[in-house]
Amino acid sequence: MAQVPQTFFDALAVRAWCGLALTALGRAREEIDAINVYPVADGDTGTNLYLTVESAATAVEAVFAGYEAGSAPVGAPSLADAARAMAHGALIGARGNSGTILAQLLRGMAQVLAVEGETAHTGGDGLRLALRHAADSARQAVAHPVEGTVLSVASAAADSAQEVEGDCGTVARAAYRGACVALAATPGQLAVLERAGVVDAGGRGLVAVLAALVETFTGEAPGLLSGAVSAAHARVELAHEVVPARATPPAQVMEPGQAVEPGQVGDCADGTDGESGPAFEVIYLLEAEDAAVGRLRQRLDALGDSLVVVGGDGLWNVHVHVDDAGAAVEAGVEAGRPYRIRITHFGIDDAHTRGGERPPRERVQRAVVAVVPGEGLARLYTEAGATSVLARPGEPPASGELVEAVRRAHAREVVLLPNDADLRHTAAAAAEQARTEGIRVALIPTRSAVQGIAALAVHEPERRFDEDVVSMTSAAGATRYAEVVVAERQSWTMAGICQAGDVLGLIDGDVAVIGSDVTAVAETVLNRMLAAGGELVTLVLGDEAPGGVAEHLETRVREAYLAVDTVVYRGGRQGALLLIGVE
């Protein structure tokens, strides 16, 4: 069924565009991954773009859901509401270099579309202006832009849009045509693309996004519009045959200064030549002032290459390749507050560092994929052999991120641990998608990271899959879980009415204790849990937990429960002050 066209750019158009772009990238993901040869053939550009747009679409849907649920002002979201949500969602969910650049393109468009009042840009003129501003701001975000990348395609789309008059559909068609012609020209601009016989992967992804824009305003997906487009698609088809998608090792989420293991590599749009390069990819979100970010750009540019810094209004997404990952993170600390830090090592045998192609690695028989709420737990899970997906408070991973993590695990059999009751349906959808790709997936409904730790402790990849799953499920189910948090607002609970700032002790998901002192609440919770018995207490401390709470609880267990052992881990920025598990 054809898409019902939007007549002008409003919130519904933003919603439709995000949905159609996500569908288009979902269809083209494997094709785009397959032609990702610059600067290293790591086969993840299509996936990175998909996850970036998925985050943008989720943010837009959340705005609409707020109005529909009555938690927002009466009426429907404005164009400014939807455009800002799209830009913010893309920014916090951007993956890889092309995904980061796409996030800046969407932000550039949003800065034009979000203007309200008599100067609102909702027609063809506004779309032309938005496309121009998007292309220009994306170039400014890249430290050393070169031609033959997604930047070239974006600029060509904007140039072509300026040459026509008409409604949004007319302008979108012109932008799409210009992008397709530019995409076909990319092999002539970058020798590495010419040698591989492919077009630029990031540019191919942008063409898919622009095709979705055309469909949003015309109701029809564009076909092959010119000989140049045919050439581009022919190159893509050739690439899909001769450059199979490469599996990427699991990306390791790390804390500053920690040793890292080989992980996945992002795609690039700057001047790196693909023959050699830095050893690490560093990505993080950063809360910082504009002036500090300007200094950060200069420092990171001196440290490495592939530098892209996007965002604004106090929130930035930083991406760089360096040899000294610690220095890149320290630069972020000096500029502001970096978080969601992701450091990956290209590896000695990686094509990025040795200039040759890396043969596809064999699938392992079994792997564990787990969602974890903090960097410390991510490190713990990774050391135990799991592929970790970091979930920040208020930023749960989407199903696409879990599917990608399952793919990165590169195993025939995968045990999936959501570690959150609210993620069960998301994890189930991801498991179902992975099964359609021939991966055997078992979902263990863990509700807390401490249940996941218990499951990992009994994991034995050498035994039969079903037996391993049963053993892990039993261990998780035998672990009671609790957490100590601070109430954000007044609320009714099973333990009475709490006020904002109260310390809450939750046992198995329900509020059981309300108090004012973290240590006292934690001790009460632990006593109630151990009243039913137990042999092992697991404590996971958040960054904001008060000093001495772990020592106090350890002493309490040692003195009052002689047969019970205690283990303590540092969870990092995990949301809860303290996680407690009793087995």
Coordinates of C-alpha atoms in Angstrom, one line a residue, residues 38-548:
Y38 CA 36.5 2.7 3.6
P39 CA 38.7 3.1 5.6
V40 CA 38.4 -0.5 6.8
A41 CA 36.0 -3.2 5.6
D42 CA 34.3 -3.9 9.0
G43 CA 30.8 -4.2 7.6
D44 CA 28.8 -2.0 10.0
T45 CA 27.8 1.2 8.3
G46 CA 24.3 0.0 7.4
T47 CA 23.8 -1.2 11.0
N48 CA 25.1 2.0 12.5
L49 CA 22.8 4.1 10.3
Y50 CA 19.8 1.9 11.2
L51 CA 20.5 2.2 14.9
T52 CA 20.9 6.0 14.7
V53 CA 17.6 6.4 12.9
E54 CA 15.9 3.9 15.2
S55 CA 16.9 6.1 18.1
A56 CA 15.5 9.2 16.3
A57 CA 12.3 7.5 15.5
T58 CA 11.9 6.3 19.1
A59 CA 12.3 9.8 20.4
V60 CA 9.7 11.2 18.0
E61 CA 7.2 8.4 19.0
A62 CA 7.8 9.3 22.6
V63 CA 6.7 12.9 21.9
F64 CA 3.5 11.7 20.3
A65 CA 2.9 9.2 23.1
G66 CA 3.2 12.0 25.6
Y67 CA 0.4 13.9 23.9
E68 CA -1.8 10.8 23.5
A69 CA -1.4 9.8 27.1
G70 CA -2.3 13.3 28.3
S71 CA 1.1 14.0 30.0
A72 CA 1.8 16.8 27.5
P73 CA -0.3 20.0 26.7
V74 CA -3.6 19.4 25.0
G75 CA -3.4 19.0 21.2
A76 CA -0.8 17.5 19.0
P77 CA 3.0 18.0 19.0
S78 CA 4.3 20.9 16.9
L79 CA 6.8 20.6 14.1
A80 CA 9.3 22.1 16.5
D81 CA 8.6 19.4 19.1
A82 CA 9.0 16.6 16.7
A83 CA 12.0 18.0 14.9
R84 CA 13.9 18.6 18.2
A85 CA 13.0 15.1 19.4
M86 CA 14.3 13.6 16.1
A87 CA 17.6 15.5 16.4
H88 CA 18.0 14.6 20.1
G89 CA 17.2 11.0 19.6
A90 CA 19.7 10.7 16.7
L91 CA 22.4 12.5 18.7
I92 CA 22.2 10.2 21.8
G93 CA 21.9 7.1 19.6
A94 CA 24.4 7.8 16.9
R95 CA 26.7 4.9 16.0
G96 CA 29.9 5.0 14.0
N97 CA 31.2 7.9 11.9
S98 CA 28.4 7.8 9.4
G99 CA 25.7 7.6 12.1
T100 CA 27.3 10.5 13.9
I101 CA 27.3 12.6 10.7
L102 CA 23.7 11.6 9.9
A103 CA 22.8 12.8 13.4
Q104 CA 24.3 16.2 12.6
L105 CA 22.5 16.3 9.3
L106 CA 19.2 15.7 11.1
R107 CA 20.1 18.3 13.7
G108 CA 20.9 20.8 11.0
M109 CA 17.5 20.2 9.5
A110 CA 15.8 20.5 12.9
Q111 CA 17.4 23.8 13.6
V112 CA 15.6 25.2 10.5
L113 CA 12.3 23.3 10.9
A114 CA 12.0 24.1 14.7
V115 CA 11.6 27.8 14.0
E116 CA 8.1 28.8 15.0
G117 CA 5.8 31.7 14.4
E118 CA 5.4 33.6 11.1
T119 CA 8.8 32.5 9.9
A120 CA 8.0 28.7 10.3
H121 CA 9.5 26.7 7.5
T122 CA 6.9 24.1 6.5
G123 CA 6.9 24.3 2.7
G124 CA 9.3 23.7 -0.1
D125 CA 11.3 26.8 0.6
G126 CA 11.8 25.7 4.2
L127 CA 12.9 22.2 3.1
R128 CA 15.5 23.7 0.7
L129 CA 16.8 25.8 3.6
A130 CA 16.9 22.9 5.9
L131 CA 18.8 20.6 3.5
R132 CA 21.4 23.4 2.9
H133 CA 21.9 24.0 6.6
A134 CA 22.1 20.3 7.3
A135 CA 24.9 19.7 4.7
D136 CA 26.9 22.8 5.8
S137 CA 26.7 21.9 9.5
A138 CA 27.7 18.3 8.9
R139 CA 30.8 19.5 7.1
Q140 CA 31.7 21.8 9.9
A141 CA 31.4 18.9 12.4
V142 CA 34.1 16.8 10.6
A143 CA 37.7 17.9 11.4
H144 CA 39.0 17.1 7.9
P145 CA 36.2 16.5 5.4
V146 CA 37.1 14.9 2.0
E147 CA 35.1 14.3 -1.1
G148 CA 33.7 10.9 -2.0
T149 CA 31.9 10.4 1.3
V150 CA 28.4 11.0 2.8
L151 CA 29.4 14.6 3.0
S152 CA 29.7 14.9 -0.8
V153 CA 26.3 13.2 -1.2
A154 CA 24.7 15.6 1.4
S155 CA 26.1 18.6 -0.3
A156 CA 24.9 17.5 -3.7
A157 CA 21.4 16.9 -2.4
A158 CA 21.3 20.4 -1.0
D159 CA 22.7 21.9 -4.2
S160 CA 20.1 20.1 -6.3
A161 CA 17.3 21.2 -4.0
Q162 CA 18.3 24.9 -4.4
E163 CA 17.7 24.6 -8.2
V164 CA 13.9 23.9 -8.1
E165 CA 10.8 25.7 -6.9
G166 CA 7.7 24.0 -5.6
D167 CA 6.3 22.0 -2.7
C168 CA 8.1 19.7 -0.4
G169 CA 7.6 16.7 -2.8
T170 CA 9.3 18.6 -5.6
V171 CA 12.2 19.7 -3.5
A172 CA 12.7 16.2 -2.0
R173 CA 12.7 14.6 -5.4
A174 CA 15.4 17.1 -6.6
A175 CA 17.5 16.4 -3.5
Y176 CA 17.2 12.6 -4.0
R177 CA 18.3 13.0 -7.7
G178 CA 21.3 15.0 -6.7
A179 CA 22.3 12.6 -4.0
C180 CA 22.1 9.6 -6.4
V181 CA 24.3 11.3 -9.0
A182 CA 26.8 12.2 -6.3
L183 CA 26.7 8.7 -4.9
A184 CA 27.6 7.2 -8.3
A185 CA 30.5 9.6 -8.5
T186 CA 32.1 8.6 -5.2
P187 CA 34.4 5.9 -6.6
G188 CA 36.0 8.5 -8.8
Q189 CA 36.7 10.6 -5.8
L190 CA 38.2 7.9 -3.5
A191 CA 40.7 5.4 -4.8
V192 CA 39.8 2.8 -2.2
L193 CA 36.2 2.8 -3.5
E194 CA 37.3 2.5 -7.1
R195 CA 39.6 -0.4 -6.4
A196 CA 36.7 -2.2 -4.6
G197 CA 34.2 -1.4 -7.3
V198 CA 31.7 0.1 -4.8
V199 CA 30.1 3.4 -3.9
D200 CA 30.5 5.0 -0.5
A201 CA 28.5 3.1 2.2
G202 CA 27.5 6.2 4.2
G203 CA 26.4 8.0 1.1
R204 CA 24.3 5.0 0.1
G205 CA 22.6 5.1 3.5
L206 CA 21.8 8.8 3.0
V207 CA 20.2 8.1 -0.4
A208 CA 17.9 5.6 1.4
V209 CA 17.0 8.3 4.0
L210 CA 16.3 10.8 1.2
A211 CA 14.2 8.2 -0.7
A212 CA 12.1 8.0 2.5
L213 CA 11.7 11.8 2.4
V214 CA 10.4 11.6 -1.1
E215 CA 7.9 8.9 -0.1
T216 CA 6.8 11.0 2.8
F217 CA 5.7 13.9 0.6
T218 CA 4.7 12.0 -2.6
G219 CA 3.3 8.8 -1.3
E220 CA 5.6 6.8 -3.6
A221 CA 9.1 5.5 -3.1
P222 CA 11.3 6.8 -5.9
G223 CA 12.6 4.4 -8.5
L224 CA 15.8 4.6 -10.6
L225 CA 15.7 8.2 -11.7
S226 CA 18.7 8.5 -14.0
G227 CA 21.6 6.6 -15.6
A228 CA 23.8 7.8 -12.8
V229 CA 21.4 6.2 -10.3
S230 CA 21.5 2.9 -12.3
A231 CA 25.3 3.0 -12.2
A232 CA 25.2 3.5 -8.4
H233 CA 22.9 0.7 -7.9
A234 CA 24.9 -1.5 -10.2
R235 CA 28.0 -0.9 -8.1
V236 CA 26.1 -1.7 -5.0
E237 CA 24.9 -5.0 -6.4
L238 CA 28.4 -5.8 -7.5
A239 CA 29.8 -5.0 -4.1
H240 CA 27.2 -7.2 -2.4
E241 CA 28.6 -10.1 -4.5
V242 CA 32.3 -9.5 -4.2
V243 CA 32.6 -7.9 -0.7
P244 CA 30.6 -10.0 1.8
A245 CA 29.6 -8.5 5.1
R246 CA 32.2 -9.1 7.7
A247 CA 31.4 -10.1 11.2
T248 CA 32.5 -7.6 13.8
P249 CA 33.8 -8.6 17.2
P250 CA 31.9 -7.4 20.2
A251 CA 32.4 -3.8 21.2
Q252 CA 33.7 -3.4 24.7
V253 CA 32.3 -0.7 26.9
M254 CA 35.1 0.6 29.1
E255 CA 36.0 3.0 31.8
P256 CA 38.9 5.5 31.4
G257 CA 42.3 3.9 31.7
Q258 CA 41.0 0.3 31.5
A259 CA 42.7 -2.2 29.2
V260 CA 40.5 -3.1 26.3
E261 CA 40.0 -6.1 24.1
P262 CA 39.6 -6.2 20.3
G263 CA 36.2 -4.7 19.3
Q264 CA 34.4 -3.2 16.3
V265 CA 35.6 -0.3 14.2
G266 CA 33.5 2.6 12.9
D267 CA 33.3 3.9 9.3
C268 CA 34.9 7.2 8.4
A269 CA 34.3 10.3 6.3
D270 CA 37.6 12.1 6.9
G271 CA 41.0 11.9 5.3
T272 CA 42.4 8.7 6.7
D273 CA 43.8 6.6 3.9
G274 CA 42.8 3.1 5.0
E275 CA 46.4 1.9 5.0
S276 CA 47.2 2.5 8.6
G277 CA 45.7 4.3 11.6
P278 CA 45.4 4.7 15.3
A279 CA 44.7 1.7 17.5
F280 CA 41.5 2.8 19.3
E281 CA 38.1 4.2 18.5
V282 CA 36.7 6.5 21.3
I283 CA 33.1 7.6 21.4
Y284 CA 31.3 9.4 24.2
L285 CA 28.4 11.8 24.9
L286 CA 29.6 15.1 26.5
E287 CA 27.9 17.7 28.5
A288 CA 29.9 20.9 27.9
E289 CA 29.8 24.6 26.9
D290 CA 30.5 25.6 23.3
A291 CA 33.8 27.3 24.2
A292 CA 35.1 24.1 25.9
V293 CA 34.1 22.0 22.9
G294 CA 36.1 24.3 20.6
R295 CA 39.2 23.6 22.7
L296 CA 38.4 19.9 22.8
R297 CA 38.3 19.7 19.0
Q298 CA 41.8 21.2 18.8
R299 CA 43.2 18.8 21.3
L300 CA 41.6 15.7 19.9
D301 CA 42.6 16.7 16.3
A302 CA 46.2 16.7 17.5
L303 CA 45.7 13.2 19.2
G304 CA 44.3 11.3 16.2
D305 CA 42.1 11.3 13.2
S306 CA 38.5 10.6 12.1
L307 CA 37.4 13.3 14.4
V308 CA 33.7 14.2 14.4
V309 CA 32.0 16.3 17.0
V310 CA 28.3 16.9 16.6
G311 CA 25.6 18.5 18.7
G312 CA 25.1 21.7 20.6
D313 CA 23.1 23.4 23.4
G314 CA 25.2 21.7 26.0
L315 CA 25.1 18.1 24.6
W316 CA 27.6 16.7 22.2
N317 CA 28.6 13.4 20.6
V318 CA 32.3 12.9 20.2
H319 CA 34.0 10.4 17.9
V320 CA 37.7 10.0 17.3
H321 CA 40.4 7.4 16.4
V322 CA 43.5 7.7 18.6
D323 CA 46.5 5.7 19.9
D324 CA 46.0 7.1 23.4
A325 CA 42.4 6.3 24.4
G326 CA 43.0 7.6 28.0
A327 CA 44.1 11.0 26.7
A328 CA 41.0 11.3 24.5
V329 CA 38.8 10.6 27.5
E330 CA 40.8 12.9 29.7
A331 CA 40.3 15.7 27.1
G332 CA 36.6 15.1 27.5
V333 CA 36.8 15.3 31.3
E334 CA 38.6 18.6 31.0
A335 CA 35.9 20.0 28.6
G336 CA 32.9 18.8 30.6
R337 CA 31.2 15.6 31.7
P338 CA 31.7 12.7 29.3
Y339 CA 29.5 9.6 29.7
R340 CA 28.4 6.6 27.7
I341 CA 32.1 6.2 27.0
R342 CA 32.8 3.5 24.4
I343 CA 36.4 2.5 23.6
T344 CA 37.2 -0.2 21.1
H345 CA 40.5 -1.6 20.0
F346 CA 41.1 -2.2 16.3
G347 CA 43.5 -5.1 17.1
I348 CA 47.0 -5.8 15.8
D349 CA 45.6 -8.0 13.0
D350 CA 42.8 -5.5 12.0
A351 CA 42.7 -4.3 8.5
H352 CA 42.7 -0.7 9.8
T353 CA 46.1 -1.1 11.4
R354 CA 47.8 -3.5 9.0
G355 CA 46.4 -2.3 5.6
G356 CA 45.0 -5.7 4.5
E357 CA 41.7 -7.5 4.6
R358 CA 40.7 -9.5 7.6
P359 CA 39.3 -12.9 6.9
P360 CA 35.9 -13.6 8.4
R361 CA 36.3 -15.3 11.7
E362 CA 34.6 -18.6 12.6
R363 CA 31.4 -18.5 14.6
V364 CA 31.8 -19.6 18.2
Q365 CA 29.4 -22.2 19.4
R366 CA 27.8 -20.2 22.2
A367 CA 27.7 -16.7 23.6
V368 CA 25.9 -14.7 26.3
V369 CA 24.5 -11.2 25.5
A370 CA 23.5 -9.1 28.5
V371 CA 22.0 -5.6 29.1
V372 CA 23.9 -3.9 32.0
P373 CA 23.2 -0.6 33.7
G374 CA 26.7 0.7 34.3
E375 CA 30.3 0.7 33.0
G376 CA 31.6 -1.2 36.0
L377 CA 29.1 -4.0 35.4
A378 CA 29.8 -3.9 31.7
R379 CA 33.4 -4.6 32.5
L380 CA 32.5 -7.4 34.9
Y381 CA 30.2 -9.1 32.3
T382 CA 32.8 -8.7 29.6
E383 CA 35.5 -10.3 31.7
A384 CA 33.1 -13.2 32.3
G385 CA 32.9 -13.6 28.5
A386 CA 29.6 -11.9 27.8
T387 CA 28.8 -9.3 25.1
S388 CA 27.5 -6.3 27.0
V389 CA 24.9 -3.7 26.0
L390 CA 25.1 -0.6 28.2
A391 CA 21.7 0.8 29.3
R392 CA 21.7 4.3 30.9
P393 CA 19.0 5.4 33.2
G394 CA 16.1 6.6 31.1
E395 CA 17.8 5.3 27.9
P396 CA 16.9 1.6 27.5
P397 CA 18.3 -0.1 24.5
A398 CA 16.0 -0.6 21.5
S399 CA 15.4 -4.1 20.0
G400 CA 17.7 -3.2 17.1
E401 CA 20.6 -2.7 19.5
L402 CA 20.0 -6.1 21.1
V403 CA 19.8 -7.7 17.7
E404 CA 23.1 -6.1 16.7
A405 CA 24.7 -7.3 19.9
V406 CA 23.6 -10.8 19.2
R407 CA 25.1 -10.5 15.7
R408 CA 28.4 -9.1 17.2
A409 CA 28.6 -12.1 19.5
H410 CA 29.0 -14.1 16.3
A411 CA 27.8 -17.4 17.8
R412 CA 25.5 -20.2 16.6
E413 CA 23.8 -20.2 20.0
V414 CA 23.1 -17.1 22.2
V415 CA 21.7 -16.7 25.7
L416 CA 20.1 -13.3 26.1
L417 CA 19.9 -11.7 29.6
P418 CA 17.8 -8.5 29.6
N419 CA 18.4 -7.9 33.3
D420 CA 15.3 -5.6 33.5
A421 CA 11.6 -6.6 33.7
D422 CA 10.7 -3.6 31.5
L423 CA 13.0 -4.9 28.7
R424 CA 11.4 -8.4 28.5
H425 CA 9.3 -7.6 25.5
T426 CA 12.1 -5.7 23.7
A427 CA 14.4 -8.6 24.3
A428 CA 11.8 -11.1 23.0
A429 CA 11.4 -9.1 19.8
A430 CA 15.2 -9.1 19.4
A431 CA 15.4 -12.8 20.0
E432 CA 12.7 -13.5 17.4
Q433 CA 14.5 -11.3 14.8
A434 CA 17.8 -13.1 15.5
R435 CA 16.1 -16.5 15.1
T436 CA 15.0 -15.5 11.6
E437 CA 18.7 -15.1 10.8
G438 CA 19.5 -18.7 11.8
I439 CA 20.8 -18.0 15.3
R440 CA 19.5 -20.2 18.2
V441 CA 18.5 -17.8 21.0
A442 CA 17.3 -18.5 24.5
L443 CA 15.8 -15.6 26.5
I444 CA 16.2 -15.9 30.2
P445 CA 13.9 -13.3 31.9
T446 CA 16.4 -11.8 34.3
R447 CA 14.9 -8.8 36.1
S448 CA 18.1 -7.4 37.6
A449 CA 21.8 -7.4 36.8
V450 CA 22.5 -9.4 40.0
Q451 CA 20.3 -12.2 38.6
G452 CA 22.4 -12.0 35.4
I453 CA 25.6 -12.3 37.5
A454 CA 24.2 -15.5 39.1
A455 CA 23.3 -16.9 35.7
L456 CA 26.7 -16.2 34.3
A457 CA 28.4 -17.9 37.3
V458 CA 26.9 -21.3 36.3
H459 CA 27.3 -20.8 32.5
E460 CA 29.1 -23.7 30.9
P461 CA 29.4 -23.4 27.1
E462 CA 30.7 -26.9 26.8
R463 CA 27.5 -28.6 27.9
R464 CA 24.3 -29.0 25.8
F465 CA 22.5 -25.8 25.1
D466 CA 19.3 -26.8 26.8
E467 CA 21.1 -27.9 29.9
D468 CA 23.1 -24.7 30.1
V469 CA 19.9 -22.6 29.7
V470 CA 18.1 -24.5 32.4
S471 CA 21.0 -24.2 34.8
M472 CA 21.3 -20.5 34.2
T473 CA 17.6 -19.9 34.5
S474 CA 17.5 -21.8 37.8
A475 CA 20.4 -19.8 39.2
A476 CA 18.7 -16.5 38.2
G477 CA 15.4 -17.5 39.6
A478 CA 17.0 -18.5 42.9
T479 CA 18.4 -15.0 43.3
R480 CA 16.3 -12.5 45.1
Y481 CA 17.1 -8.9 44.0
A482 CA 16.8 -5.5 45.5
E483 CA 17.9 -1.9 44.9
V484 CA 18.2 1.3 46.8
V485 CA 17.3 4.4 45.0
V486 CA 16.3 8.1 45.7
A487 CA 12.7 9.0 44.9
E488 CA 12.4 11.6 42.2
R489 CA 8.8 12.8 43.2
Q490 CA 6.0 12.2 45.6
S491 CA 4.3 8.8 45.0
W492 CA 2.1 6.2 46.5
T493 CA 4.0 2.9 47.1
M494 CA 3.3 -0.4 48.8
A495 CA 5.2 0.9 51.8
G496 CA 3.3 4.2 52.0
I497 CA 3.7 7.6 50.5
C498 CA 7.2 8.7 49.6
Q499 CA 8.4 12.3 49.0
A500 CA 11.0 13.5 46.5
G501 CA 14.4 12.9 48.0
D502 CA 13.4 9.9 50.2
V503 CA 15.5 6.8 50.1
L504 CA 13.6 3.8 48.8
G505 CA 14.4 0.1 49.2
L506 CA 12.8 -2.1 46.5
I507 CA 12.7 -5.8 46.9
D508 CA 11.8 -7.9 43.9
G509 CA 10.6 -4.7 42.2
D510 CA 8.3 -3.4 44.9
V511 CA 9.0 -0.6 47.4
A512 CA 9.5 -2.2 50.8
V513 CA 11.3 0.4 52.8
I514 CA 11.1 4.2 52.9
G515 CA 13.7 6.2 54.8
S516 CA 16.1 9.1 54.8
D517 CA 19.5 7.3 55.3
V518 CA 21.0 5.2 52.5
T519 CA 22.9 2.9 54.9
A520 CA 20.0 2.3 57.2
V521 CA 17.6 1.6 54.3
A522 CA 20.1 -0.8 52.7
E523 CA 20.6 -2.7 56.0
T524 CA 16.8 -3.1 56.5
V525 CA 16.4 -4.4 53.0
L526 CA 19.2 -6.8 53.4
N527 CA 17.9 -8.1 56.7
R528 CA 14.5 -8.7 55.2
M529 CA 16.0 -10.6 52.3
L530 CA 18.2 -12.8 54.5
A531 CA 15.3 -13.6 56.8
A532 CA 14.2 -16.1 54.2
G533 CA 17.7 -17.6 54.0
G534 CA 20.7 -17.3 51.7
E535 CA 24.3 -18.3 51.1
L536 CA 25.7 -15.4 49.1
V537 CA 25.1 -11.7 49.1
T538 CA 26.1 -9.6 46.0
L539 CA 26.4 -5.9 46.4
V540 CA 26.8 -3.6 43.4
L541 CA 27.7 0.0 44.3
G542 CA 26.7 2.9 42.1
D543 CA 28.9 6.0 41.7
E544 CA 26.7 8.1 44.0
A545 CA 26.5 5.5 46.9
P546 CA 27.8 7.0 50.1
G547 CA 31.2 5.9 51.3
G548 CA 31.3 3.1 53.9

